[in-house]
């Protein structure tokens, strides 16, 4: 049965300040941070006891016991316990993906309202043991008699089996970290260290100015003594950034990615409320912006494409479907996983060769107005808890569009695994 597509409103969002791992949130974990942001959203929009159609909440790094994270967190949030929840993960695009899940259900009339959220911690990471010890423990569990359990436990046991394994940051297919891959991209696209440091400096300056302006007063909920993002360095300079050593390519003398122009390991959470026009009106809630459309793409990074270049593929598809050009936007929110990644993306869109031979376009997408890019700073200054970044960006962009009164914004997020998640908000 054909269904009419409805407009999907972004009502608003909240987040806790993002911080460096092993600091303020070290003992909180994904569950605690998720409950905090969901509860804050419930408070802000009067959702106590309200049944929503879906809470889509994800985490990239989580314990096996957190398999039902979304449902467990919403049960402690104040929402009606009859609200369903789904736990997701698509690396750095997780909570933007969750917004797509919720928005699509609203658009076709399956639900009236839902929450898209994400939380991540690199402080409370799952620590696992090797295959040999795991198989031994499983065999002990299967054994019935105490003596049999003891025999299995002691048979050819080595203390080496007790060595734990920590979550890796390398791509399983290549063995290289995201930073290693981005370093290759920077070399391919000839992105200079100075340009990367300048983008990082701009991010910190913009974020600091945004805090001073009061823009974040209704977007950020203080938590664990933090009122501002722990990564923000308003006093940083190009000289300080230039003094940092390469973080990934440390031996060739050509490394350009540093701790200053790359995002650090982060803890944090964010959530955003989406709803149909009718549901919002019935509850007296204003729509800040409309979630117009989204696109996800992937690249073959194993065989040579840049790991973080998938948004360059997703965006032209999104533009074509909506009859837009790259210049038809008032704001651009490009996730700053690395300064080099942002700059490589912009150069690709300006490249006639790339746009023709890789994207199949007749002409380059062209340049964007840099004054419209990440106006309030982005991940280099805020931090990047993987699953929380998308919701942070949606909430920020929706408020920007509300303040402007009209306009259109483009969201672009690169992810591990060679994928990209993009979306359009408008008012």
PDB file of N, CA and C in Angstrom, residues 15 62 69 98 104 109 112 114 121-122 148 154 164 188 197 199 203 235 287 293 300 316 329 348 378 404 408-409:
ATOM      1  N   UNK A  15      23.165  17.493  24.789  1.00  0.00           N
ATOM      2  CA  UNK A  15      24.324  16.646  25.003  1.00  0.00           C
ATOM      3  C   UNK A  15      25.013  17.049  26.297  1.00  0.00           C
ATOM      4  N   UNK A  62      31.388  -0.880  23.288  1.00  0.00           N
ATOM      5  CA  UNK A  62      30.498  -1.219  24.388  1.00  0.00           C
ATOM      6  C   UNK A  62      30.752  -2.646  24.850  1.00  0.00           C
ATOM      7  N   UNK A  69      21.404  -1.706  25.148  1.00  0.00           N
ATOM      8  CA  UNK A  69      21.694  -0.407  25.748  1.00  0.00           C
ATOM      9  C   UNK A  69      20.552   0.594  25.591  1.00  0.00           C
ATOM     10  N   UNK A  98      20.928   6.870  13.298  1.00  0.00           N
ATOM     11  CA  UNK A  98      19.745   6.690  14.135  1.00  0.00           C
ATOM     12  C   UNK A  98      18.673   7.719  13.808  1.00  0.00           C
ATOM     13  N   UNK A 104      12.785   8.094   8.944  1.00  0.00           N
ATOM     14  CA  UNK A 104      12.096   7.283   7.930  1.00  0.00           C
ATOM     15  C   UNK A 104      10.800   6.690   8.469  1.00  0.00           C
ATOM     16  N   UNK A 109       4.732   7.183   8.354  1.00  0.00           N
ATOM     17  CA  UNK A 109       3.581   7.047   9.230  1.00  0.00           C
ATOM     18  C   UNK A 109       3.617   5.877  10.189  1.00  0.00           C
ATOM     19  N   UNK A 112       5.070   8.407  15.333  1.00  0.00           N
ATOM     20  CA  UNK A 112       4.858   9.853  15.340  1.00  0.00           C
ATOM     21  C   UNK A 112       6.078  10.616  15.852  1.00  0.00           C
ATOM     22  N   UNK A 114      10.258  10.093  17.872  1.00  0.00           N
ATOM     23  CA  UNK A 114      11.297   9.213  18.384  1.00  0.00           C
ATOM     24  C   UNK A 114      12.557   9.992  18.714  1.00  0.00           C
ATOM     25  N   UNK A 121      32.407   5.723  25.041  1.00  0.00           N
ATOM     26  CA  UNK A 121      33.477   5.910  26.014  1.00  0.00           C
ATOM     27  C   UNK A 121      34.704   5.141  25.563  1.00  0.00           C
ATOM     28  N   UNK A 122      35.841   5.774  25.653  1.00  0.00           N
ATOM     29  CA  UNK A 122      37.096   5.056  25.446  1.00  0.00           C
ATOM     30  C   UNK A 122      37.835   4.928  26.778  1.00  0.00           C
ATOM     31  N   UNK A 148      36.268 -32.823  36.935  1.00  0.00           N
ATOM     32  CA  UNK A 148      36.463 -32.583  35.503  1.00  0.00           C
ATOM     33  C   UNK A 148      36.754 -31.110  35.227  1.00  0.00           C
ATOM     34  N   UNK A 154      43.447 -26.952  34.618  1.00  0.00           N
ATOM     35  CA  UNK A 154      44.893 -27.098  34.808  1.00  0.00           C
ATOM     36  C   UNK A 154      45.621 -27.689  33.602  1.00  0.00           C
ATOM     37  N   UNK A 164      45.455  -9.908  28.719  1.00  0.00           N
ATOM     38  CA  UNK A 164      44.208  -9.394  28.129  1.00  0.00           C
ATOM     39  C   UNK A 164      44.434  -8.777  26.764  1.00  0.00           C
ATOM     40  N   UNK A 188      48.085  11.968  -0.760  1.00  0.00           N
ATOM     41  CA  UNK A 188      47.478  11.849  -2.085  1.00  0.00           C
ATOM     42  C   UNK A 188      46.923  13.185  -2.564  1.00  0.00           C
ATOM     43  N   UNK A 197      46.650  22.583  10.472  1.00  0.00           N
ATOM     44  CA  UNK A 197      46.752  23.290  11.749  1.00  0.00           C
ATOM     45  C   UNK A 197      45.831  24.517  11.769  1.00  0.00           C
ATOM     46  N   UNK A 199      42.968  24.862  10.168  1.00  0.00           N
ATOM     47  CA  UNK A 199      41.591  24.408  10.352  1.00  0.00           C
ATOM     48  C   UNK A 199      41.340  24.031  11.805  1.00  0.00           C
ATOM     49  N   UNK A 203      38.702  25.800  14.447  1.00  0.00           N
ATOM     50  CA  UNK A 203      37.689  25.043  15.174  1.00  0.00           C
ATOM     51  C   UNK A 203      37.664  25.448  16.645  1.00  0.00           C
ATOM     52  N   UNK A 235      43.128  29.135  23.948  1.00  0.00           N
ATOM     53  CA  UNK A 235      44.380  29.879  23.906  1.00  0.00           C
ATOM     54  C   UNK A 235      45.414  29.261  22.979  1.00  0.00           C
ATOM     55  N   UNK A 287       9.063  23.215  15.841  1.00  0.00           N
ATOM     56  CA  UNK A 287      10.015  22.501  14.994  1.00  0.00           C
ATOM     57  C   UNK A 287      11.157  23.456  14.656  1.00  0.00           C
ATOM     58  N   UNK A 293      16.400  14.809   3.933  1.00  0.00           N
ATOM     59  CA  UNK A 293      16.818  13.591   3.239  1.00  0.00           C
ATOM     60  C   UNK A 293      18.191  13.177   3.747  1.00  0.00           C
ATOM     61  N   UNK A 300      35.849   1.522  -1.549  1.00  0.00           N
ATOM     62  CA  UNK A 300      36.691   0.329  -1.504  1.00  0.00           C
ATOM     63  C   UNK A 300      38.085   0.716  -1.008  1.00  0.00           C
ATOM     64  N   UNK A 316      27.068  13.909  -3.575  1.00  0.00           N
ATOM     65  CA  UNK A 316      26.497  14.158  -4.908  1.00  0.00           C
ATOM     66  C   UNK A 316      25.238  13.352  -5.202  1.00  0.00           C
ATOM     67  N   UNK A 329      23.552  25.812   0.068  1.00  0.00           N
ATOM     68  CA  UNK A 329      23.435  25.608   1.508  1.00  0.00           C
ATOM     69  C   UNK A 329      23.924  26.841   2.264  1.00  0.00           C
ATOM     70  N   UNK A 348      38.409  17.157  -3.163  1.00  0.00           N
ATOM     71  CA  UNK A 348      37.808  16.170  -4.074  1.00  0.00           C
ATOM     72  C   UNK A 348      36.611  16.767  -4.796  1.00  0.00           C
ATOM     73  N   UNK A 378      33.883  22.278  15.475  1.00  0.00           N
ATOM     74  CA  UNK A 378      33.432  20.906  15.304  1.00  0.00           C
ATOM     75  C   UNK A 378      34.323  19.965  16.100  1.00  0.00           C
ATOM     76  N   UNK A 404      18.313  31.486  12.247  1.00  0.00           N
ATOM     77  CA  UNK A 404      18.336  32.213  10.974  1.00  0.00           C
ATOM     78  C   UNK A 404      16.926  32.446  10.452  1.00  0.00           C
ATOM     79  N   UNK A 408      19.195  26.167   4.693  1.00  0.00           N
ATOM     80  CA  UNK A 408      19.451  24.752   4.453  1.00  0.00           C
ATOM     81  C   UNK A 408      20.863  24.407   4.919  1.00  0.00           C
ATOM     82  N   UNK A 409      21.003  23.232   5.530  1.00  0.00           N
ATOM     83  CA  UNK A 409      22.306  22.809   6.019  1.00  0.00           C
ATOM     84  C   UNK A 409      22.653  21.407   5.570  1.00  0.00           C
TER      85      UNK A 409
END
